[in-house]
Coordinates of C-alpha atoms and ligand atoms in Angstrom, one line a residue:
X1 CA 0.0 0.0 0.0
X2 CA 1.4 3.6 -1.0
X3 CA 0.8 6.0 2.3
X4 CA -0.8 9.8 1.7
X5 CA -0.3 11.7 4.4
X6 CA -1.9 15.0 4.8
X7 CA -0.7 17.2 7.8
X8 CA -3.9 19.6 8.9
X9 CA -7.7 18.7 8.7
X10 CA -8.4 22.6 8.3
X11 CA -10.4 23.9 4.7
X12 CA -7.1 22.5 2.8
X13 CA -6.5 19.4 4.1
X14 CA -10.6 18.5 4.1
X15 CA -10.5 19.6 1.0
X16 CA -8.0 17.8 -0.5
X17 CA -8.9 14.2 1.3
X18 CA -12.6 14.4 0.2
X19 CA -11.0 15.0 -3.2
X20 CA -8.6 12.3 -3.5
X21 CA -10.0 9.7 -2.1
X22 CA -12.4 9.2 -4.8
X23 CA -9.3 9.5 -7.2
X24 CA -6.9 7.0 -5.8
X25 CA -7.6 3.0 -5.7
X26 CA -8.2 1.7 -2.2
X27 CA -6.3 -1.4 -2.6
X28 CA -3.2 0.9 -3.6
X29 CA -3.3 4.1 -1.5
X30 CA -4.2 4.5 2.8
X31 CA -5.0 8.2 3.2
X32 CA -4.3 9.7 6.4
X33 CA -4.7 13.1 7.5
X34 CA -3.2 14.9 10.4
X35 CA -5.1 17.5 13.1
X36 CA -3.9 18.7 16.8
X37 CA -7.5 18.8 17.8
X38 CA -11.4 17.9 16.7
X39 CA -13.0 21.1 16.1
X40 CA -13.2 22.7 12.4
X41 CA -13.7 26.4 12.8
X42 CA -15.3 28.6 10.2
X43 CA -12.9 31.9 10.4
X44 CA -14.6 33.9 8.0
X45 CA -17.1 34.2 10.9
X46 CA -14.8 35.5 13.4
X47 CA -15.6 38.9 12.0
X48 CA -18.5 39.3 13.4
X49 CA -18.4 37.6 16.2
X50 CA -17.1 41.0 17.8
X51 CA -20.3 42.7 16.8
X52 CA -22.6 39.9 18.2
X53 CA -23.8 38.7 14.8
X54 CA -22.5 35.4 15.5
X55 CA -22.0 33.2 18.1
X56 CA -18.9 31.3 18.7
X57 CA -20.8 28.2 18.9
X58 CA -22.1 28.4 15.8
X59 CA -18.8 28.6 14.1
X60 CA -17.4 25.5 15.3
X61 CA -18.4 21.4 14.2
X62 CA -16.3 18.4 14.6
X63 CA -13.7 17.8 12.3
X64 CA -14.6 13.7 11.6
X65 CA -18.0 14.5 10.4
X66 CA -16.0 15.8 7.2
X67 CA -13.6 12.9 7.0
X68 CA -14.8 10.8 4.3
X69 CA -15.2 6.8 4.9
X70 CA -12.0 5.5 4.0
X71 CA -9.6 8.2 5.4
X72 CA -8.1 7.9 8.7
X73 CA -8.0 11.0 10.8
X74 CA -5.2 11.2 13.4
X75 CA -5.4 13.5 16.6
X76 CA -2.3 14.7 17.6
X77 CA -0.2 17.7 17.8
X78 CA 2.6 17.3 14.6
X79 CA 6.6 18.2 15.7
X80 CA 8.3 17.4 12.9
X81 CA 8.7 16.8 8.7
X82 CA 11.8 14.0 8.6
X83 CA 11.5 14.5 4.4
X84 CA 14.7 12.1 3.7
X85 CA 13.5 9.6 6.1
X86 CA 9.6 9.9 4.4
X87 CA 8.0 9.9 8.3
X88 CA 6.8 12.9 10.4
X89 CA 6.7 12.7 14.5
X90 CA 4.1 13.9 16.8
X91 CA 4.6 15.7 19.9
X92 CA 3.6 12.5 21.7
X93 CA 6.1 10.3 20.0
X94 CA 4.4 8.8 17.4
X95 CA 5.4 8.0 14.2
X96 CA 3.7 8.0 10.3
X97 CA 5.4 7.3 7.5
X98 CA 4.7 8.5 4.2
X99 CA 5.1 7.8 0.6
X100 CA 3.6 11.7 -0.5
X101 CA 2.9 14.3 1.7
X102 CA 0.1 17.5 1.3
X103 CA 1.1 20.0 4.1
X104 CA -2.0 21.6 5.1
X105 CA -1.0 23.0 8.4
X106 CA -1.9 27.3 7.5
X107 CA -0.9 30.0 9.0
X108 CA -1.9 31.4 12.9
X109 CA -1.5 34.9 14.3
X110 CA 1.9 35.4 16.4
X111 CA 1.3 38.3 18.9
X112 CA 4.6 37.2 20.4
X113 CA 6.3 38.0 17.5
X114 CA 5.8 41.9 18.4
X115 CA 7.5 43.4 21.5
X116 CA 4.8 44.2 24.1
X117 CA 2.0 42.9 22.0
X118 CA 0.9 39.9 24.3
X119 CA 1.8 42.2 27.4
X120 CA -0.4 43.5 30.3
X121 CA -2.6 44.5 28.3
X122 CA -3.5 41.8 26.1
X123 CA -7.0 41.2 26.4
X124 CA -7.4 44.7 28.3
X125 CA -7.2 47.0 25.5
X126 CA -5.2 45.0 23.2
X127 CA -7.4 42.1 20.9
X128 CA -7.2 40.2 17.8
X129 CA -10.2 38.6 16.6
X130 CA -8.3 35.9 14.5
X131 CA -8.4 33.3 16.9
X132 CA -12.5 32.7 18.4
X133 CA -11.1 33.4 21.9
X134 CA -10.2 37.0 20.6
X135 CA -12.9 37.7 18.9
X136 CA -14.8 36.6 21.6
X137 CA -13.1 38.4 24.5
X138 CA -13.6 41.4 21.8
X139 CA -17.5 41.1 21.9
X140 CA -17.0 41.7 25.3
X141 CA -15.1 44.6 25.6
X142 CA -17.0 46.4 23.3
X143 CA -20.0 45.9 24.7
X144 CA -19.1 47.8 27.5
X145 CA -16.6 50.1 25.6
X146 CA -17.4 54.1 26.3
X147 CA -15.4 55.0 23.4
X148 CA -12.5 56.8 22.4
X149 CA -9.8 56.1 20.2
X150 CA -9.3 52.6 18.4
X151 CA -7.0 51.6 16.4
X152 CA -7.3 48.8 13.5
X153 CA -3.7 47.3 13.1
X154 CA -1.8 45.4 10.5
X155 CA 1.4 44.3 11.6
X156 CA 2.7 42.7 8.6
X157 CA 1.7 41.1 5.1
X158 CA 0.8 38.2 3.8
X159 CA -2.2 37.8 6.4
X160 CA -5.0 35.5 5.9
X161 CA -7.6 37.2 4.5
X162 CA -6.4 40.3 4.0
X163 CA -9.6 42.6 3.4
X164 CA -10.6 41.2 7.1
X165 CA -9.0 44.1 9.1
X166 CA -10.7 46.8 6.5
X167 CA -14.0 44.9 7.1
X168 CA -13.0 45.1 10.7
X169 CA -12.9 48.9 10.3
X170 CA -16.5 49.4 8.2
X171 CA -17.9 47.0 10.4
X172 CA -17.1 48.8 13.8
X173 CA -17.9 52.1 12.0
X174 CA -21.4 51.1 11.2
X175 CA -21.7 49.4 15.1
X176 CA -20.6 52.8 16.7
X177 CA -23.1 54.3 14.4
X178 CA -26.1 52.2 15.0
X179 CA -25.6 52.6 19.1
X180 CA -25.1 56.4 18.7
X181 CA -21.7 56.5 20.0
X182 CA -19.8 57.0 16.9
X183 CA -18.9 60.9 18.1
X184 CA -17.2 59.3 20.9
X185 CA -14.9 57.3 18.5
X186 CA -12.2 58.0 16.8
X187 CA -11.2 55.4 14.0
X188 CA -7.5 54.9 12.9
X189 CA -6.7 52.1 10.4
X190 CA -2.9 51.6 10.8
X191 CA -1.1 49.6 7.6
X192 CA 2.3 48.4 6.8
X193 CA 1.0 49.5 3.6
X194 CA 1.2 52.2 1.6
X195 CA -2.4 52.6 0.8
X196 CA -5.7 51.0 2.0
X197 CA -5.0 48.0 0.2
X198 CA -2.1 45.7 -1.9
X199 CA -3.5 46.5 -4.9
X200 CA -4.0 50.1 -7.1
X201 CA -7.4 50.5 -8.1
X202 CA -9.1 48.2 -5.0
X203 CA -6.3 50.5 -2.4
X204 CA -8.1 53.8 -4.5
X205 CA -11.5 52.5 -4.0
X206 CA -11.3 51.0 -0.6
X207 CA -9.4 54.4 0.7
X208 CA -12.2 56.0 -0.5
X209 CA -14.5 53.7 1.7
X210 CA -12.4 54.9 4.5
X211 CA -12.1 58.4 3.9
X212 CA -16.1 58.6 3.6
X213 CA -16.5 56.4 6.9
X214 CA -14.0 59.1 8.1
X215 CA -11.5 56.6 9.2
X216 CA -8.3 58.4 9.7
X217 CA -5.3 56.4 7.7
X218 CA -1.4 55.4 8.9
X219 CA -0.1 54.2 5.8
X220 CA 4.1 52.8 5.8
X221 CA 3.3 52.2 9.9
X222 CA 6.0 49.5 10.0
X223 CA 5.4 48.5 14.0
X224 CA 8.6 48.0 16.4
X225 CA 6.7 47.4 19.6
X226 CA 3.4 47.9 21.3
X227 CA 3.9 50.4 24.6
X228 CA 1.4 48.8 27.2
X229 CA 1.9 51.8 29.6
X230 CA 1.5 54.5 27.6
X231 CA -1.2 52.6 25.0
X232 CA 0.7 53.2 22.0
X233 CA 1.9 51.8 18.6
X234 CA 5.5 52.9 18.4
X235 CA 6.8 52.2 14.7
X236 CA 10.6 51.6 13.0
X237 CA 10.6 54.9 12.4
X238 CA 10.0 56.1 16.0
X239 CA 6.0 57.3 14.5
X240 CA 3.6 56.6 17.4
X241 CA 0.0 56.0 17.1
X242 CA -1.7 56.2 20.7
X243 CA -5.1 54.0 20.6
X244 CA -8.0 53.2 23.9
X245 CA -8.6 50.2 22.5
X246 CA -6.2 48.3 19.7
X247 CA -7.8 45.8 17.2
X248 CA -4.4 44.0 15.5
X249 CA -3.9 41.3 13.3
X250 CA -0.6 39.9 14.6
X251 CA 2.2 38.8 12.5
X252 CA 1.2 35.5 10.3
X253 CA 3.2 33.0 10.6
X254 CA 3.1 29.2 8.9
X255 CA 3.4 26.7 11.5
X256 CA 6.5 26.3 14.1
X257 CA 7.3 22.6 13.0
X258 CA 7.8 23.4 9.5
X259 CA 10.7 25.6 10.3
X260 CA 12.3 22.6 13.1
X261 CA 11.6 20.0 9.5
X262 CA 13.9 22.7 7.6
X263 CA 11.1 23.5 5.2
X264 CA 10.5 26.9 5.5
X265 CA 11.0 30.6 4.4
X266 CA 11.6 33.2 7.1
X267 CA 7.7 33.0 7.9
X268 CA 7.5 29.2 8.0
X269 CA 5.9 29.4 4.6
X270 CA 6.8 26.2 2.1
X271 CA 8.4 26.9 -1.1
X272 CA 6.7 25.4 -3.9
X273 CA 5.9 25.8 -7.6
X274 CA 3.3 28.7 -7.7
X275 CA 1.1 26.2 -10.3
X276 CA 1.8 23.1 -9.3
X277 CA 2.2 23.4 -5.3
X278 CA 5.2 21.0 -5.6
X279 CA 7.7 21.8 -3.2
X280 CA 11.1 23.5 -4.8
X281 CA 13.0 20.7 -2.4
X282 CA 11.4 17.4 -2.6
X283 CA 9.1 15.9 -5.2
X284 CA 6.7 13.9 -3.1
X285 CA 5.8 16.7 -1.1
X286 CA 3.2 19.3 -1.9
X287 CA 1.9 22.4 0.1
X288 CA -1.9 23.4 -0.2
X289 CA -3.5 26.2 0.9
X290 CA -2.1 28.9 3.3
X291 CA 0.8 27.0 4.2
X292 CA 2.6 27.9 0.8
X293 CA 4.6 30.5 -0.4
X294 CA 2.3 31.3 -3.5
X295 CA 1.9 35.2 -4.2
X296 CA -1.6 34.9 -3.8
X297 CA -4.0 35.9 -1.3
X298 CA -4.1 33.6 1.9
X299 CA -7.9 32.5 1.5
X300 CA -10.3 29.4 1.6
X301 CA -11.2 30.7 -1.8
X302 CA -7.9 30.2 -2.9
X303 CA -7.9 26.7 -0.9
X304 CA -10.8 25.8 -2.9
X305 CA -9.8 27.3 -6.8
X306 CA -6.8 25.3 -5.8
X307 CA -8.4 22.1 -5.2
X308 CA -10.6 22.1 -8.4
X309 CA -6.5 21.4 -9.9
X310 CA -4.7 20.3 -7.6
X311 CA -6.1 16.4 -7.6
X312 CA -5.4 15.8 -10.8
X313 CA -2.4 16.9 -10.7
X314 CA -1.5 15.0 -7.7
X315 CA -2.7 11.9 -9.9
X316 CA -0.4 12.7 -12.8
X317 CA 2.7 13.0 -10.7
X318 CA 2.7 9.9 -8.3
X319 CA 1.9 8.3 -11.8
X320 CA 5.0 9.7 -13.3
X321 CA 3.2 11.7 -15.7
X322 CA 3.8 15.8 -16.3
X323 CA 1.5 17.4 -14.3
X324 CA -1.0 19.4 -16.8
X325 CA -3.1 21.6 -14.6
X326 CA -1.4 25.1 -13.7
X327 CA -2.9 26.9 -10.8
X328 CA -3.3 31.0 -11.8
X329 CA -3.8 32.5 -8.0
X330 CA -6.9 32.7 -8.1
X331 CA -9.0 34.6 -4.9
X332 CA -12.2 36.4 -4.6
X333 CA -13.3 37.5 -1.6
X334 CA -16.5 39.3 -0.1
X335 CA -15.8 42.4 2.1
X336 CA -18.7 43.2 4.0
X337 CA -18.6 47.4 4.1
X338 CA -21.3 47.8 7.0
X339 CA -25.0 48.4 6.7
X340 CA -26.2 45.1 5.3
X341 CA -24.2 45.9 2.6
X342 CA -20.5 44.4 0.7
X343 CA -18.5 44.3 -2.3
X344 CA -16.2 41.7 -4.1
X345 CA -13.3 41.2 -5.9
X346 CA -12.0 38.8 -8.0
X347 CA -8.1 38.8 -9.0
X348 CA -5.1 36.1 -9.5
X349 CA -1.6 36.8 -9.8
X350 CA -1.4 38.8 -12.8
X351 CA -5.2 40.3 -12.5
X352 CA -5.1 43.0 -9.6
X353 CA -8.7 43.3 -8.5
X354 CA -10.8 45.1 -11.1
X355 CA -14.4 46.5 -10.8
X356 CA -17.5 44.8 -13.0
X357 CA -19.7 41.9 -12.4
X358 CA -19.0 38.1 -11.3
X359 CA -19.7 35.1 -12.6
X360 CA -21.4 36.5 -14.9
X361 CA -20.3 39.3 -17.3
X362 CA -22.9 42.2 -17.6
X363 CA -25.2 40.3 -15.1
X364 CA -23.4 39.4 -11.6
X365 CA -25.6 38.9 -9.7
X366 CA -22.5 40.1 -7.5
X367 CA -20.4 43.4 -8.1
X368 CA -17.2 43.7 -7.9
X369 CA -15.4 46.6 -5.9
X370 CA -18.6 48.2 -5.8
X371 CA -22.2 48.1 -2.5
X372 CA -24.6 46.0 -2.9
X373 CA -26.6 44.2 -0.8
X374 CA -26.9 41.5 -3.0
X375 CA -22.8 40.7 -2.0
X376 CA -23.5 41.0 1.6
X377 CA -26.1 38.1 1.0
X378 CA -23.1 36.1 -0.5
X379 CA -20.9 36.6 2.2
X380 CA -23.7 35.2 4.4
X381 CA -24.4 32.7 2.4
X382 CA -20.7 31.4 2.1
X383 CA -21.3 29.8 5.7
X384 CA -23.5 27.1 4.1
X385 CA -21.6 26.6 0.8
X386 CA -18.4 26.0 3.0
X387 CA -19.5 23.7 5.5
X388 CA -22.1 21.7 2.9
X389 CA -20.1 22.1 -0.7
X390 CA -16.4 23.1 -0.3
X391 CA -15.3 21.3 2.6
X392 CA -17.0 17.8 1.7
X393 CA -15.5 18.7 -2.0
X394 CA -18.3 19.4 -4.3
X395 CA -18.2 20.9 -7.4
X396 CA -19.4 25.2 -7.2
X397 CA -20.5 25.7 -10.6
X398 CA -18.0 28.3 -10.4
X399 CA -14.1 28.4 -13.5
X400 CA -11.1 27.1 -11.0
X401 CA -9.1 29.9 -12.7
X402 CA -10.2 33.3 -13.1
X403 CA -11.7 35.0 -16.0
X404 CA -11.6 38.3 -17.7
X405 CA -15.1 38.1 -18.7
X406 CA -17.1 40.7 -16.9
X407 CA -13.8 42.8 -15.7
X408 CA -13.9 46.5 -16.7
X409 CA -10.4 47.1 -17.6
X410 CA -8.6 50.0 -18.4
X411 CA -11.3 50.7 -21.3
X412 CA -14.2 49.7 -20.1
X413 CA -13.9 51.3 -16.3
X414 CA -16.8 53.6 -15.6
X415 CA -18.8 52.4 -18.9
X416 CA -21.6 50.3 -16.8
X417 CA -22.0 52.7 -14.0
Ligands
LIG501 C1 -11.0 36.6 10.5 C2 -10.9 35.8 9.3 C3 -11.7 36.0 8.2 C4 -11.6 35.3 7.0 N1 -12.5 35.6 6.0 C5 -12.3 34.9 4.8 C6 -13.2 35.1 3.8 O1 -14.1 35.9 3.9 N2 -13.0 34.4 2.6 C7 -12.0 33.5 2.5 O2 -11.9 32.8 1.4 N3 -11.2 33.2 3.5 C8 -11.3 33.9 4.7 N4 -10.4 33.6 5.7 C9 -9.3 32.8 5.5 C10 -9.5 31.3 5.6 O3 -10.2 31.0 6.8 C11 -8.2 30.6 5.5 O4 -7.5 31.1 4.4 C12 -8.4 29.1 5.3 O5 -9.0 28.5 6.4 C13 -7.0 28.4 5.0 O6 -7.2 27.0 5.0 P1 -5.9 26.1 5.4 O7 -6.4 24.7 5.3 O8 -4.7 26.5 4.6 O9 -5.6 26.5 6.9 P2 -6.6 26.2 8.2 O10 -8.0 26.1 7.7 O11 -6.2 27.2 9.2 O12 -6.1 24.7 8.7 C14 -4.9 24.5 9.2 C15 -5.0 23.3 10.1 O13 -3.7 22.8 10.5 C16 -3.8 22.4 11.9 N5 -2.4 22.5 12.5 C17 -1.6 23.6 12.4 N6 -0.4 23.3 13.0 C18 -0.5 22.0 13.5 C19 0.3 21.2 14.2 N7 1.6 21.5 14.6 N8 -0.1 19.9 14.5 C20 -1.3 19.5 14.1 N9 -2.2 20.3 13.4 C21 -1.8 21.5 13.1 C22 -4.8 23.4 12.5 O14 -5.4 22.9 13.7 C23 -5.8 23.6 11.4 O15 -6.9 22.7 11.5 C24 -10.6 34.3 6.9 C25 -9.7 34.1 8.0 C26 -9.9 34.8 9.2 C27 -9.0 34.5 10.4

């Protein structure tokens, strides 16, 4: 029997078993896949969990029920990659081998990565809401919060998701508005970046957003450390932003045990062939997902583009065969602007995100990088598709890669407005 091992049970790694399983003989190939714990969170939710639009419980379902018959899932914390001995060791001493390995393992906030980040006040008047804890113990402050002056923080790119902390800031705009507080807060969105966004046009169109919410921006903020005494973002450049309450997304980091297996970049990120997801070191291991290096957006949109290629792919290569599939970067991503209300975009790595319709051209039904309610449905509605059609692998009627068709380019921005 020929071993798969696949190291995270998160939207990657279910992905990818529910995928292959169907694909690879039973009598040839034991799947097994890898998680520390049982409980497959739904992140996108953690958004608004701060605003009390969803509870944590409801974000949160075991990860076996999306193991397909025929898959073993371990439980166990992973330690290390041994690639030239084809086995990986968990914390607790055991041992899998492996004949071809998916690393599915993501990428988790690091406030320890930032001098006086996970300080004093951690949890006082410092929160994240990338983790459910944060986002929980951030429901709670603001619920009680008098105001004053937050700050929405971006320590460093790539994040996962990185519209989330723009959301973030529309989000708590439109909650300070609807409780009649929002003269009593000042909003600062401080980026690494030079503008709103990555991107031209969407950093020109989601400044905008900001400046009409007025939302104050710190553009080039790169952080040093976070003073706990004196509340205050103190950047390289010895800038200091002083905040009440500070909202960060903490550094991004891929996971600690692929730096100990020696297959990392600087950020624990794996090397691999942007279209292929084969990694640049050994040829029976693959990275999916947000555990990668690609120069895409970390999403679960990606995850899933990627895993409408990736399988066959996978097939082609443990067969010997040229792989024929070539992944383009493909993300969209709702961004929910406050007020029952969103936009979209839709961009790979050569496309930067462009304003006109999606899926389809002239007719949507969503817009991209421009309000409409119809997108905030979609973002809604993205809870069901992932937990009932991406995760257990279905097909979304929806081109793996992404698609001029319905783009307004340079000659054709403005002409449907
Ligand atoms: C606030 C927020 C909002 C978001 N909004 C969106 C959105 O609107 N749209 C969108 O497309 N994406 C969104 N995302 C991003 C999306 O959730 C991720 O990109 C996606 O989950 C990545 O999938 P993954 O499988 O690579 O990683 P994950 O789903 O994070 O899975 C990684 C798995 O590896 C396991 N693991 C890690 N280390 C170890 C170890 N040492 N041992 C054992 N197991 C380990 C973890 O337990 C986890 O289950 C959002 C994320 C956040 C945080």
């Amino acid at each position: 029997m020929k071993k798969l091992l696949v190291l995270g049970a998160g939207t990657a790694g279910t992905m990818a078993v529910n995928k292959l399983r169907p694909r690879l003989r039973r009598d040839e190939w034991q799947i097994t896949v890898v998680d520390q714990d049982d409980a497959h969170h739904y992140q996108p939710g953690y958004l608004f969990v701060p605003f009390g639009a969803y509870r944590p419980e409801e974000l949160v379902k075991p990860r076996r029920r999306f193991v397909p018959d025929g898959v073993e899932l371990v439980l166990g914390e992973i330690d290390r990659v041994l690639p030239d001995e084809t086995k990986i060791l968990l914390a607790d001493g055991r041992e899998l081998p492996y004949d071809y390995l998916v690393i599915a393992t993501g990428t988790s906030p690091r406030p320890d990565q930032t001098p006086g980040m996970d300080g004093a006040e951690w949890r006082r008047s410092i929160f994240d809401f990338f983790t459910l804890d944060g986002a929980t113990a951030l429901r709670d402050k603001l619920a009680t919060w008098e105001g004053g002056r937050l700050a929405v923080h971006v320590v460093e790119m790539p994040i996962k998701c990185p519209v989330a902390p723009l959301e973030f800031a529309f989000l708590a705009d439109a909650f300070f508005t609807d409780r009649g507080m929002r003269d009593r807060v000042e909003i600062v969105y401080v980026t690494p970046l030079e503008g709103a966004f990555t991107k031209p046009v969407a950093s020109r169109h989601l400044g905008g957003m900001l400046e009409e919410r007025k939302i104050a921006l710190e553009p080039d903020f790169m952080v040093e450390r976070v003073d706990n005494e004196t509340r205050t973002l103190v950047s390289m450049d010895e800038r200091e932003v002083p905040f009440d309450l500070l909202v960060t997304i903490p550094l991004n980091m891929g996971a600690d045990y692929v730096a100990r297996s020696g297959l990392g970049d600087e950020l624990n990120y794996v090397p691999v062939d942007k279209h292929t997801l084969l990694s640049k070191a050994y040829d029976n291991i693959f990275a999916v997902g947000d555990a990668s290096n690609i120069p895409t957006s970390k999403a679960g949109s990606v995850a899933h583009f990627q895993m409408d290629l990736f399988p066959d792919n996978f097939v082609e290569h443990v067969h010997g065969r040229p792989m024929t599939k070539a992944f383009d970067g493909h993300a969209n991503c709702f961004i929910e602007s406050g007020h029952g209300k969103g936009l979209l975009i839709d961009f790979n790595y050569d496309t930067e995100p462009l304003p006109g319709k999606y899926p389809l051209p002239g007719i949507g039904p969503f817009s991209l990088l421009r309000e409409s309610e119809l997108n905030h449905w979609g973002k809604l509605m993205f809870r069901w598709m992932y937990w009932n059609v991406m995760l257990p692998g279905k097909e979304l009627p929806l081109p793996a890669l992404m698609s001029m068709a319905g783009k307004e380019t340079g000659d054709t921005v403005g002409a449907s407005r």
